[in-house]
PDB file of C-alpha atoms and ligand atoms in Angstrom:
ATOM      1  CA  UNK A  22     103.809 117.900  39.434  1.00 95.00           C
ATOM      2  CA  UNK A  23     102.796 114.467  40.681  1.00 98.00           C
ATOM      3  CA  UNK A  24     103.373 111.634  38.219  1.00 98.00           C
ATOM      4  CA  UNK A  25     100.980 108.947  39.399  1.00 98.00           C
ATOM      5  CA  UNK A  26     100.432 105.499  37.933  1.00 98.00           C
ATOM      6  CA  UNK A  27      96.840 104.311  37.828  1.00 98.00           C
ATOM      7  CA  UNK A  28      94.766 101.827  35.826  1.00 97.00           C
ATOM      8  CA  UNK A  29      91.030 101.166  35.618  1.00 93.00           C
ATOM      9  CA  UNK A  30      91.726  97.547  36.624  1.00 94.00           C
ATOM     10  CA  UNK A  31      93.089  98.736  40.011  1.00 95.00           C
ATOM     11  CA  UNK A  32      89.467  99.127  41.043  1.00 88.00           C
ATOM     12  CA  UNK A  33      88.449  95.486  40.953  1.00 71.00           C
ATOM     13  CA  UNK A  34      84.803  94.731  41.717  1.00 66.00           C
ATOM     14  CA  UNK A  35      84.593  93.872  45.375  1.00 63.00           C
ATOM     15  CA  UNK A  36      84.663  90.097  45.911  1.00 58.00           C
ATOM     16  CA  UNK A  37      81.714  88.543  47.728  1.00 60.00           C
ATOM     17  CA  UNK A  38      83.881  87.457  50.639  1.00 64.00           C
ATOM     18  CA  UNK A  39      86.682  89.106  52.551  1.00 64.00           C
ATOM     19  CA  UNK A  40      86.997  92.374  54.430  1.00 64.00           C
ATOM     20  CA  UNK A  41      89.495  94.104  52.135  1.00 69.00           C
ATOM     21  CA  UNK A  42      88.252  97.485  50.872  1.00 71.00           C
ATOM     22  CA  UNK A  43      88.955  97.925  47.156  1.00 74.00           C
ATOM     23  CA  UNK A  44      87.029 101.227  47.041  1.00 82.00           C
ATOM     24  CA  UNK A  45      90.034 102.916  48.654  1.00 90.00           C
ATOM     25  CA  UNK A  46      91.843 102.875  45.281  1.00 92.00           C
ATOM     26  CA  UNK A  47      89.068 104.776  43.535  1.00 91.00           C
ATOM     27  CA  UNK A  48      88.796 107.246  46.422  1.00 93.00           C
ATOM     28  CA  UNK A  49      92.546 107.916  46.379  1.00 96.00           C
ATOM     29  CA  UNK A  50      92.323 109.007  42.746  1.00 96.00           C
ATOM     30  CA  UNK A  51      89.222 111.116  43.509  1.00 94.00           C
ATOM     31  CA  UNK A  52      91.175 112.858  46.282  1.00 96.00           C
ATOM     32  CA  UNK A  53      94.129 113.535  43.988  1.00 97.00           C
ATOM     33  CA  UNK A  54      91.943 114.857  41.147  1.00 96.00           C
ATOM     34  CA  UNK A  55      89.956 117.067  43.548  1.00 96.00           C
ATOM     35  CA  UNK A  56      93.082 118.457  45.225  1.00 96.00           C
ATOM     36  CA  UNK A  57      93.742 120.993  42.469  1.00 96.00           C
ATOM     37  CA  UNK A  58      97.384 119.893  42.399  1.00 96.00           C
ATOM     38  CA  UNK A  59      99.101 119.317  39.062  1.00 97.00           C
ATOM     39  CA  UNK A  60      98.950 115.590  38.405  1.00 98.00           C
ATOM     40  CA  UNK A  61      99.757 113.472  35.366  1.00 98.00           C
ATOM     41  CA  UNK A  62      98.249 109.990  35.267  1.00 98.00           C
ATOM     42  CA  UNK A  63     100.097 107.129  33.601  1.00 98.00           C
ATOM     43  CA  UNK A  64      98.515 103.759  32.794  1.00 98.00           C
ATOM     44  CA  UNK A  65     100.728 100.698  33.302  1.00 98.00           C
ATOM     45  CA  UNK A  66     100.959  97.636  31.089  1.00 98.00           C
ATOM     46  CA  UNK A  67     100.377  94.322  32.864  1.00 98.00           C
ATOM     47  CA  UNK A  68     103.568  92.835  34.333  1.00 98.00           C
ATOM     48  CA  UNK A  69     104.645  90.086  31.889  1.00 98.00           C
ATOM     49  CA  UNK A  70     104.336  86.583  33.260  1.00 98.00           C
ATOM     50  CA  UNK A  71     108.061  85.870  32.981  1.00 98.00           C
ATOM     51  CA  UNK A  72     108.907  88.606  35.512  1.00 98.00           C
ATOM     52  CA  UNK A  73     106.285  87.342  37.947  1.00 98.00           C
ATOM     53  CA  UNK A  74     107.774  83.849  37.551  1.00 98.00           C
ATOM     54  CA  UNK A  75     111.285  85.197  38.136  1.00 98.00           C
ATOM     55  CA  UNK A  76     110.287  85.917  41.750  1.00 98.00           C
ATOM     56  CA  UNK A  77     107.261  83.718  42.454  1.00 98.00           C
ATOM     57  CA  UNK A  78     106.789  79.975  42.028  1.00 98.00           C
ATOM     58  CA  UNK A  79     105.529  79.398  38.424  1.00 98.00           C
ATOM     59  CA  UNK A  80     102.801  77.080  39.743  1.00 98.00           C
ATOM     60  CA  UNK A  81     101.463  79.846  41.998  1.00 98.00           C
ATOM     61  CA  UNK A  82     101.668  82.421  39.168  1.00 98.00           C
ATOM     62  CA  UNK A  83      99.647  80.042  37.007  1.00 98.00           C
ATOM     63  CA  UNK A  84      97.064  79.562  39.765  1.00 98.00           C
ATOM     64  CA  UNK A  85      96.578  83.334  40.055  1.00 98.00           C
ATOM     65  CA  UNK A  86      96.448  84.021  36.314  1.00 98.00           C
ATOM     66  CA  UNK A  87      93.852  81.243  35.842  1.00 98.00           C
ATOM     67  CA  UNK A  88      91.936  82.487  38.934  1.00 98.00           C
ATOM     68  CA  UNK A  89      92.309  78.969  40.345  1.00 98.00           C
ATOM     69  CA  UNK A  90      94.121  79.633  43.620  1.00 98.00           C
ATOM     70  CA  UNK A  91      93.592  76.828  46.164  1.00 98.00           C
ATOM     71  CA  UNK A  92      91.311  77.726  49.063  1.00 97.00           C
ATOM     72  CA  UNK A  93      94.042  77.538  51.708  1.00 98.00           C
ATOM     73  CA  UNK A  94      96.081  80.156  49.816  1.00 98.00           C
ATOM     74  CA  UNK A  95      93.015  82.376  49.292  1.00 97.00           C
ATOM     75  CA  UNK A  96      92.392  82.246  53.037  1.00 97.00           C
ATOM     76  CA  UNK A  97      95.975  83.390  53.585  1.00 97.00           C
ATOM     77  CA  UNK A  98      95.517  86.224  51.079  1.00 97.00           C
ATOM     78  CA  UNK A  99      92.223  87.326  52.666  1.00 95.00           C
ATOM     79  CA  UNK A 100      90.010  87.424  49.562  1.00 93.00           C
ATOM     80  CA  UNK A 101      89.177  85.120  46.615  1.00 94.00           C
ATOM     81  CA  UNK A 102      91.331  85.529  43.498  1.00 96.00           C
ATOM     82  CA  UNK A 103      88.704  86.153  40.811  1.00 94.00           C
ATOM     83  CA  UNK A 104      89.552  86.843  37.122  1.00 95.00           C
ATOM     84  CA  UNK A 105      89.205  90.589  37.921  1.00 93.00           C
ATOM     85  CA  UNK A 106      91.718  90.273  40.769  1.00 95.00           C
ATOM     86  CA  UNK A 107      94.086  88.354  38.480  1.00 97.00           C
ATOM     87  CA  UNK A 108      93.989  91.238  35.949  1.00 97.00           C
ATOM     88  CA  UNK A 109      94.285  93.756  38.759  1.00 96.00           C
ATOM     89  CA  UNK A 110      97.479  92.324  40.272  1.00 98.00           C
ATOM     90  CA  UNK A 111      99.210  92.115  36.883  1.00 98.00           C
ATOM     91  CA  UNK A 112      98.513  95.833  36.444  1.00 98.00           C
ATOM     92  CA  UNK A 113      99.428  96.861  40.001  1.00 98.00           C
ATOM     93  CA  UNK A 114     102.751  95.012  39.577  1.00 98.00           C
ATOM     94  CA  UNK A 115     103.302  96.693  36.214  1.00 98.00           C
ATOM     95  CA  UNK A 116     102.455  99.937  38.013  1.00 98.00           C
ATOM     96  CA  UNK A 117     105.302  99.833  40.512  1.00 99.00           C
ATOM     97  CA  UNK A 118     107.754  99.049  37.715  1.00 99.00           C
ATOM     98  CA  UNK A 119     106.362 101.963  35.639  1.00 99.00           C
ATOM     99  CA  UNK A 120     106.578 104.301  38.653  1.00 99.00           C
ATOM    100  CA  UNK A 121     110.268 103.417  38.919  1.00 99.00           C
ATOM    101  CA  UNK A 122     110.775 104.199  35.223  1.00 98.00           C
ATOM    102  CA  UNK A 123     109.019 107.555  35.692  1.00 98.00           C
ATOM    103  CA  UNK A 124     111.066 108.281  38.816  1.00 98.00           C
ATOM    104  CA  UNK A 125     114.248 107.895  36.783  1.00 98.00           C
ATOM    105  CA  UNK A 126     112.934 110.662  34.500  1.00 98.00           C
ATOM    106  CA  UNK A 127     111.263 112.949  37.065  1.00 98.00           C
ATOM    107  CA  UNK A 128     112.976 112.221  40.391  1.00 98.00           C
ATOM    108  CA  UNK A 129     109.809 110.886  42.016  1.00 98.00           C
ATOM    109  CA  UNK A 130     106.701 109.027  40.860  1.00 99.00           C
ATOM    110  CA  UNK A 131     103.950 107.136  42.668  1.00 99.00           C
ATOM    111  CA  UNK A 132     102.011 103.955  42.057  1.00 98.00           C
ATOM    112  CA  UNK A 133      98.457 104.507  43.344  1.00 98.00           C
ATOM    113  CA  UNK A 134      98.217 100.864  44.484  1.00 98.00           C
ATOM    114  CA  UNK A 135     100.465  97.916  45.447  1.00 98.00           C
ATOM    115  CA  UNK A 136     103.266  97.781  47.997  1.00 98.00           C
ATOM    116  CA  UNK A 137     102.251  94.123  48.388  1.00 98.00           C
ATOM    117  CA  UNK A 138     105.016  93.267  50.805  1.00 98.00           C
ATOM    118  CA  UNK A 139     103.502  90.146  52.414  1.00 98.00           C
ATOM    119  CA  UNK A 140     103.296  88.088  49.176  1.00 98.00           C
ATOM    120  CA  UNK A 141     105.602  85.054  49.370  1.00 98.00           C
ATOM    121  CA  UNK A 142     107.242  82.680  46.871  1.00 98.00           C
ATOM    122  CA  UNK A 143     104.400  80.188  46.428  1.00 98.00           C
ATOM    123  CA  UNK A 144     101.455  82.006  48.021  1.00 98.00           C
ATOM    124  CA  UNK A 145     100.002  85.398  48.682  1.00 98.00           C
ATOM    125  CA  UNK A 146      99.335  86.561  52.243  1.00 98.00           C
ATOM    126  CA  UNK A 147      97.880  89.489  54.170  1.00 96.00           C
ATOM    127  CA  UNK A 148      95.899  91.056  51.276  1.00 96.00           C
ATOM    128  CA  UNK A 149      98.923  90.683  48.967  1.00 98.00           C
ATOM    129  CA  UNK A 150      98.910  88.473  45.836  1.00 98.00           C
ATOM    130  CA  UNK A 151     102.161  89.217  43.935  1.00 98.00           C
ATOM    131  CA  UNK A 152     105.046  91.131  45.512  1.00 98.00           C
ATOM    132  CA  UNK A 153     105.373  94.153  43.210  1.00 99.00           C
ATOM    133  CA  UNK A 154     108.382  95.472  45.164  1.00 99.00           C
ATOM    134  CA  UNK A 155     110.453  92.312  44.686  1.00 98.00           C
ATOM    135  CA  UNK A 156     109.205  91.788  41.106  1.00 99.00           C
ATOM    136  CA  UNK A 157     110.004  95.381  40.075  1.00 99.00           C
ATOM    137  CA  UNK A 158     113.409  95.408  41.806  1.00 99.00           C
ATOM    138  CA  UNK A 159     114.382  92.156  40.110  1.00 98.00           C
ATOM    139  CA  UNK A 160     113.236  93.289  36.655  1.00 98.00           C
ATOM    140  CA  UNK A 161     114.836  96.747  36.931  1.00 98.00           C
ATOM    141  CA  UNK A 162     118.189  95.165  37.763  1.00 98.00           C
ATOM    142  CA  UNK A 163     117.872  92.353  35.189  1.00 98.00           C
ATOM    143  CA  UNK A 164     117.106  94.833  32.410  1.00 98.00           C
ATOM    144  CA  UNK A 165     119.903  97.204  33.414  1.00 98.00           C
ATOM    145  CA  UNK A 166     117.706 100.097  34.560  1.00 98.00           C
ATOM    146  CA  UNK A 167     119.219  99.924  38.049  1.00 98.00           C
ATOM    147  CA  UNK A 168     122.146  98.115  39.602  1.00 98.00           C
ATOM    148  CA  UNK A 169     121.376  98.468  43.335  1.00 98.00           C
ATOM    149  CA  UNK A 170     117.835  98.868  44.646  1.00 99.00           C
ATOM    150  CA  UNK A 171     116.985  99.946  48.195  1.00 99.00           C
ATOM    151  CA  UNK A 172     113.481  98.995  49.328  1.00 99.00           C
ATOM    152  CA  UNK A 173     112.373 101.263  52.180  1.00 99.00           C
ATOM    153  CA  UNK A 174     109.291  99.775  53.841  1.00 99.00           C
ATOM    154  CA  UNK A 175     107.619 102.115  56.334  1.00 98.00           C
ATOM    155  CA  UNK A 176     104.248 100.359  56.384  1.00 98.00           C
ATOM    156  CA  UNK A 177     103.334  99.555  59.998  1.00 98.00           C
ATOM    157  CA  UNK A 178     103.590  95.825  59.186  1.00 98.00           C
ATOM    158  CA  UNK A 179     106.893  94.106  58.516  1.00 98.00           C
ATOM    159  CA  UNK A 180     107.825  93.571  54.857  1.00 98.00           C
ATOM    160  CA  UNK A 181     108.253  89.846  55.426  1.00 98.00           C
ATOM    161  CA  UNK A 182     107.504  88.702  51.874  1.00 98.00           C
ATOM    162  CA  UNK A 183     109.884  91.217  50.318  1.00 98.00           C
ATOM    163  CA  UNK A 184     112.599  90.212  52.787  1.00 98.00           C
ATOM    164  CA  UNK A 185     112.275  86.504  52.037  1.00 98.00           C
ATOM    165  CA  UNK A 186     111.975  86.952  48.238  1.00 98.00           C
ATOM    166  CA  UNK A 187     115.142  89.078  48.067  1.00 98.00           C
ATOM    167  CA  UNK A 188     117.174  87.305  50.783  1.00 98.00           C
ATOM    168  CA  UNK A 189     120.809  86.709  49.871  1.00 96.00           C
ATOM    169  CA  UNK A 190     120.863  89.287  47.065  1.00 97.00           C
ATOM    170  CA  UNK A 191     123.765  91.701  47.359  1.00 98.00           C
ATOM    171  CA  UNK A 192     122.092  94.127  44.925  1.00 98.00           C
ATOM    172  CA  UNK A 193     118.811  94.572  46.857  1.00 98.00           C
ATOM    173  CA  UNK A 194     118.654  95.992  50.391  1.00 98.00           C
ATOM    174  CA  UNK A 195     115.452  95.816  52.445  1.00 98.00           C
ATOM    175  CA  UNK A 196     114.835  98.227  55.330  1.00 98.00           C
ATOM    176  CA  UNK A 197     111.665  97.705  57.375  1.00 98.00           C
ATOM    177  CA  UNK A 198     110.412  99.873  60.236  1.00 98.00           C
ATOM    178  CA  UNK A 199     107.315  98.278  61.755  1.00 98.00           C
ATOM    179  CA  UNK A 200     105.317  97.808  64.932  1.00 98.00           C
ATOM    180  CA  UNK A 201     107.052  94.808  66.462  1.00 97.00           C
ATOM    181  CA  UNK A 202     103.852  93.295  67.927  1.00 96.00           C
ATOM    182  CA  UNK A 203     101.861  93.632  64.704  1.00 95.00           C
ATOM    183  CA  UNK A 204     101.198  91.130  61.884  1.00 93.00           C
ATOM    184  CA  UNK A 205     103.058  89.022  60.779  1.00 94.00           C
ATOM    185  CA  UNK A 206     103.602  87.179  64.049  1.00 91.00           C
ATOM    186  CA  UNK A 207     106.604  85.350  62.634  1.00 93.00           C
ATOM    187  CA  UNK A 208     108.893  87.967  61.084  1.00 96.00           C
ATOM    188  CA  UNK A 209     111.292  87.333  58.200  1.00 96.00           C
ATOM    189  CA  UNK A 210     114.774  88.815  58.215  1.00 97.00           C
ATOM    190  CA  UNK A 211     115.159  92.033  56.231  1.00 98.00           C
ATOM    191  CA  UNK A 212     118.611  93.474  55.537  1.00 98.00           C
ATOM    192  CA  UNK A 213     117.742  95.790  58.446  1.00 98.00           C
ATOM    193  CA  UNK A 214     114.668  95.434  60.670  1.00 98.00           C
ATOM    194  CA  UNK A 215     113.654  98.050  63.210  1.00 98.00           C
ATOM    195  CA  UNK A 216     110.821  96.796  65.428  1.00 98.00           C
ATOM    196  CA  UNK A 217     108.979  99.679  67.082  1.00 98.00           C
ATOM    197  CA  UNK A 218     107.063  99.677  70.397  1.00 98.00           C
ATOM    198  CA  UNK A 219     103.276 100.134  70.447  1.00 98.00           C
ATOM    199  CA  UNK A 220     102.068 103.720  70.629  1.00 98.00           C
ATOM    200  CA  UNK A 221     105.211 105.341  69.217  1.00 98.00           C
ATOM    201  CA  UNK A 222     104.533 109.017  68.349  1.00 98.00           C
ATOM    202  CA  UNK A 223     105.838 111.387  65.653  1.00 98.00           C
ATOM    203  CA  UNK A 224     108.960 112.433  67.528  1.00 98.00           C
ATOM    204  CA  UNK A 225     109.956 108.907  68.496  1.00 98.00           C
ATOM    205  CA  UNK A 226     109.387 107.674  64.958  1.00 98.00           C
ATOM    206  CA  UNK A 227     111.393 110.441  63.295  1.00 98.00           C
ATOM    207  CA  UNK A 228     114.210 109.928  65.776  1.00 98.00           C
ATOM    208  CA  UNK A 229     114.489 106.268  64.693  1.00 98.00           C
ATOM    209  CA  UNK A 230     114.124 107.049  60.980  1.00 98.00           C
ATOM    210  CA  UNK A 231     116.740 109.821  60.997  1.00 98.00           C
ATOM    211  CA  UNK A 232     119.115 107.569  62.920  1.00 98.00           C
ATOM    212  CA  UNK A 233     118.959 104.735  60.360  1.00 98.00           C
ATOM    213  CA  UNK A 234     117.873 105.801  56.864  1.00 98.00           C
ATOM    214  CA  UNK A 235     120.769 108.148  55.950  1.00 98.00           C
ATOM    215  CA  UNK A 236     123.284 105.540  57.124  1.00 98.00           C
ATOM    216  CA  UNK A 237     121.629 102.826  55.052  1.00 98.00           C
ATOM    217  CA  UNK A 238     121.641 104.966  51.900  1.00 98.00           C
ATOM    218  CA  UNK A 239     125.270 105.979  52.442  1.00 98.00           C
ATOM    219  CA  UNK A 240     126.453 102.434  53.094  1.00 98.00           C
ATOM    220  CA  UNK A 241     124.436 100.613  50.429  1.00 98.00           C
ATOM    221  CA  UNK A 242     124.661 103.365  47.763  1.00 98.00           C
ATOM    222  CA  UNK A 243     121.519 102.470  45.789  1.00 98.00           C
ATOM    223  CA  UNK A 244     120.830 103.938  42.373  1.00 98.00           C
ATOM    224  CA  UNK A 245     117.074 103.568  42.903  1.00 98.00           C
ATOM    225  CA  UNK A 246     114.784 103.602  45.943  1.00 99.00           C
ATOM    226  CA  UNK A 247     111.426 101.795  46.042  1.00 99.00           C
ATOM    227  CA  UNK A 248     109.367 103.135  48.947  1.00 99.00           C
ATOM    228  CA  UNK A 249     106.447 101.259  50.488  1.00 98.00           C
ATOM    229  CA  UNK A 250     104.662 104.322  51.915  1.00 98.00           C
ATOM    230  CA  UNK A 251     101.836 102.654  53.863  1.00 98.00           C
ATOM    231  CA  UNK A 252      99.837 105.108  55.955  1.00 98.00           C
ATOM    232  CA  UNK A 253      98.904 102.520  58.593  1.00 98.00           C
ATOM    233  CA  UNK A 254     101.365 103.894  61.203  1.00 98.00           C
ATOM    234  CA  UNK A 255      98.687 106.621  61.665  1.00 98.00           C
ATOM    235  CA  UNK A 256      97.143 106.811  65.152  1.00 98.00           C
ATOM    236  CA  UNK A 257      93.618 106.285  63.786  1.00 97.00           C
ATOM    237  CA  UNK A 258      94.429 103.309  61.561  1.00 97.00           C
ATOM    238  CA  UNK A 259      92.355 100.229  62.330  1.00 95.00           C
ATOM    239  CA  UNK A 260      95.288  97.793  61.997  1.00 95.00           C
ATOM    240  CA  UNK A 261      98.209  99.951  63.121  1.00 94.00           C
ATOM    241  CA  UNK A 262      99.614 100.049  66.640  1.00 95.00           C
ATOM    242  CA  UNK A 263     101.565 103.301  66.331  1.00 97.00           C
ATOM    243  CA  UNK A 264     100.432 106.870  66.977  1.00 98.00           C
ATOM    244  CA  UNK A 265     101.620 109.047  64.105  1.00 98.00           C
ATOM    245  CA  UNK A 266      99.628 112.174  63.186  1.00 98.00           C
ATOM    246  CA  UNK A 267      98.994 113.582  59.709  1.00 98.00           C
ATOM    247  CA  UNK A 268     101.951 115.909  60.290  1.00 98.00           C
ATOM    248  CA  UNK A 269     104.087 112.969  61.379  1.00 98.00           C
ATOM    249  CA  UNK A 270     103.344 111.028  58.185  1.00 98.00           C
ATOM    250  CA  UNK A 271     104.109 114.126  56.116  1.00 98.00           C
ATOM    251  CA  UNK A 272     107.440 114.619  57.909  1.00 98.00           C
ATOM    252  CA  UNK A 273     108.261 110.945  57.319  1.00 99.00           C
ATOM    253  CA  UNK A 274     107.488 111.129  53.597  1.00 99.00           C
ATOM    254  CA  UNK A 275     109.399 114.393  53.068  1.00 98.00           C
ATOM    255  CA  UNK A 276     112.402 112.961  54.849  1.00 98.00           C
ATOM    256  CA  UNK A 277     112.512 109.782  52.735  1.00 99.00           C
ATOM    257  CA  UNK A 278     112.250 111.719  49.444  1.00 98.00           C
ATOM    258  CA  UNK A 279     114.815 114.285  50.593  1.00 98.00           C
ATOM    259  CA  UNK A 280     117.337 111.633  51.669  1.00 98.00           C
ATOM    260  CA  UNK A 281     117.108 110.021  48.220  1.00 98.00           C
ATOM    261  CA  UNK A 282     117.088 113.219  46.190  1.00 98.00           C
ATOM    262  CA  UNK A 283     119.941 114.909  48.064  1.00 97.00           C
ATOM    263  CA  UNK A 284     122.106 112.023  46.821  1.00 98.00           C
ATOM    264  CA  UNK A 285     120.706 112.155  43.298  1.00 97.00           C
ATOM    265  CA  UNK A 286     118.802 108.876  43.708  1.00 98.00           C
ATOM    266  CA  UNK A 287     115.337 108.554  42.072  1.00 98.00           C
ATOM    267  CA  UNK A 288     112.526 107.293  44.277  1.00 98.00           C
ATOM    268  CA  UNK A 289     109.243 105.559  43.405  1.00 99.00           C
ATOM    269  CA  UNK A 290     106.515 104.911  45.945  1.00 99.00           C
ATOM    270  CA  UNK A 291     103.923 102.165  46.188  1.00 98.00           C
ATOM    271  CA  UNK A 292     100.725 102.806  48.121  1.00 98.00           C
ATOM    272  CA  UNK A 293     100.933 100.236  50.932  1.00 98.00           C
ATOM    273  CA  UNK A 294      98.542  99.692  53.826  1.00 97.00           C
ATOM    274  CA  UNK A 295      95.894 101.936  55.322  1.00 97.00           C
ATOM    275  CA  UNK A 296      92.733 100.680  56.996  1.00 95.00           C
ATOM    276  CA  UNK A 297      89.537 101.997  58.498  1.00 94.00           C
ATOM    277  CA  UNK A 298      85.825 101.248  58.556  1.00 91.00           C
ATOM    278  CA  UNK A 299      85.380 104.491  56.581  1.00 91.00           C
ATOM    279  CA  UNK A 300      87.715 104.359  53.548  1.00 91.00           C
ATOM    280  CA  UNK A 301      87.565 108.133  52.960  1.00 94.00           C
ATOM    281  CA  UNK A 302      90.001 109.361  55.617  1.00 96.00           C
ATOM    282  CA  UNK A 303      92.309 106.490  54.668  1.00 97.00           C
ATOM    283  CA  UNK A 304      92.237 107.524  50.989  1.00 97.00           C
ATOM    284  CA  UNK A 305      92.855 111.137  52.034  1.00 98.00           C
ATOM    285  CA  UNK A 306      95.979 110.028  53.948  1.00 98.00           C
ATOM    286  CA  UNK A 307      97.336 108.172  50.904  1.00 98.00           C
ATOM    287  CA  UNK A 308      96.616 111.131  48.591  1.00 98.00           C
ATOM    288  CA  UNK A 309      98.261 113.580  51.012  1.00 98.00           C
ATOM    289  CA  UNK A 310     101.278 111.280  51.194  1.00 98.00           C
ATOM    290  CA  UNK A 311     101.784 111.258  47.403  1.00 98.00           C
ATOM    291  CA  UNK A 312     101.220 115.019  47.081  1.00 98.00           C
ATOM    292  CA  UNK A 313     103.672 115.707  49.916  1.00 98.00           C
ATOM    293  CA  UNK A 314     106.330 113.576  48.224  1.00 98.00           C
ATOM    294  CA  UNK A 315     105.758 115.293  44.869  1.00 98.00           C
ATOM    295  CA  UNK A 316     106.087 118.668  46.605  1.00 98.00           C
ATOM    296  CA  UNK A 317     109.346 117.642  48.273  1.00 98.00           C
ATOM    297  CA  UNK A 318     110.623 116.313  44.947  1.00 98.00           C
ATOM    298  CA  UNK A 319     109.885 119.649  43.270  1.00 98.00           C
ATOM    299  CA  UNK A 320     111.895 121.452  45.958  1.00 97.00           C
ATOM    300  CA  UNK A 321     114.960 119.404  44.994  1.00 96.00           C
ATOM    301  CA  UNK A 322     114.435 120.129  41.296  1.00 90.00           C
ATOM    302  CA  UNK A 323     114.769 123.843  42.119  1.00 85.00           C
ATOM    303  CA  UNK A 324     118.083 123.432  43.952  1.00 77.00           C
TER     304      UNK A 324
HETATM  305 ZN1   ZN V 404     100.380  97.412  56.612  1.00 64.38          ZN
END
């Protein structure tokens, strides 16, 4: 059973400018519903303003919620922040938090959007408006749902916003594996950064992941994992520089879920990056990722 968080507002009407493909979020749900797998959809409430302001600059939160983001910040984000986008990002942020709540009940749950790891304190960046990973981690700890949150970021781009928004916190650990030469040019400092060489294949990637992830979980001892499961390390991704196959992504996702579940730690995923001129294969990769993780989760339930 896949518990997946989705909301009608995730599918914002496409803005007139910008190259970001919002149709991917509709296609991901189509893929999941057509897969024949058992799925339960959960609709999130919008993330309350006070939790957005706990992580982001209140002035910037106000700019987004009024759809009055200055042009220079919109350029950094990559699309205009319309009223529909403002509603969308409140729901996608609520979605990652809800996925974490569901994970605590079911072992694993997925948010079918978000993973907005480039969003910074007073601006969005790189197609990210509010940083759902940092916002959810902060709220979960503040409300006593978790005491130590590990954010595993396996998107091909570095989780620079998450790293800077959670820097100095002893109760949040950020692990980022990313293509070293990819965006962002200037990297932030995660708790642990692993920069990967261009063209890395399945075997090389899994060697690095198996060397680091178990150690991090053992040493940090989280009681919740948030997983940014971007599929842009795939060889055919338009913005990735790595060379993972479908099987490589599946092995990655199974490993992350297994490493959490074998220690009794719930894990929630956020969608993350995935890019292509045709959004269909990208959506299929995201759907396969969530179904693979749900399948791995079910295996641990049976043990
Ligand atoms: Zn990415």
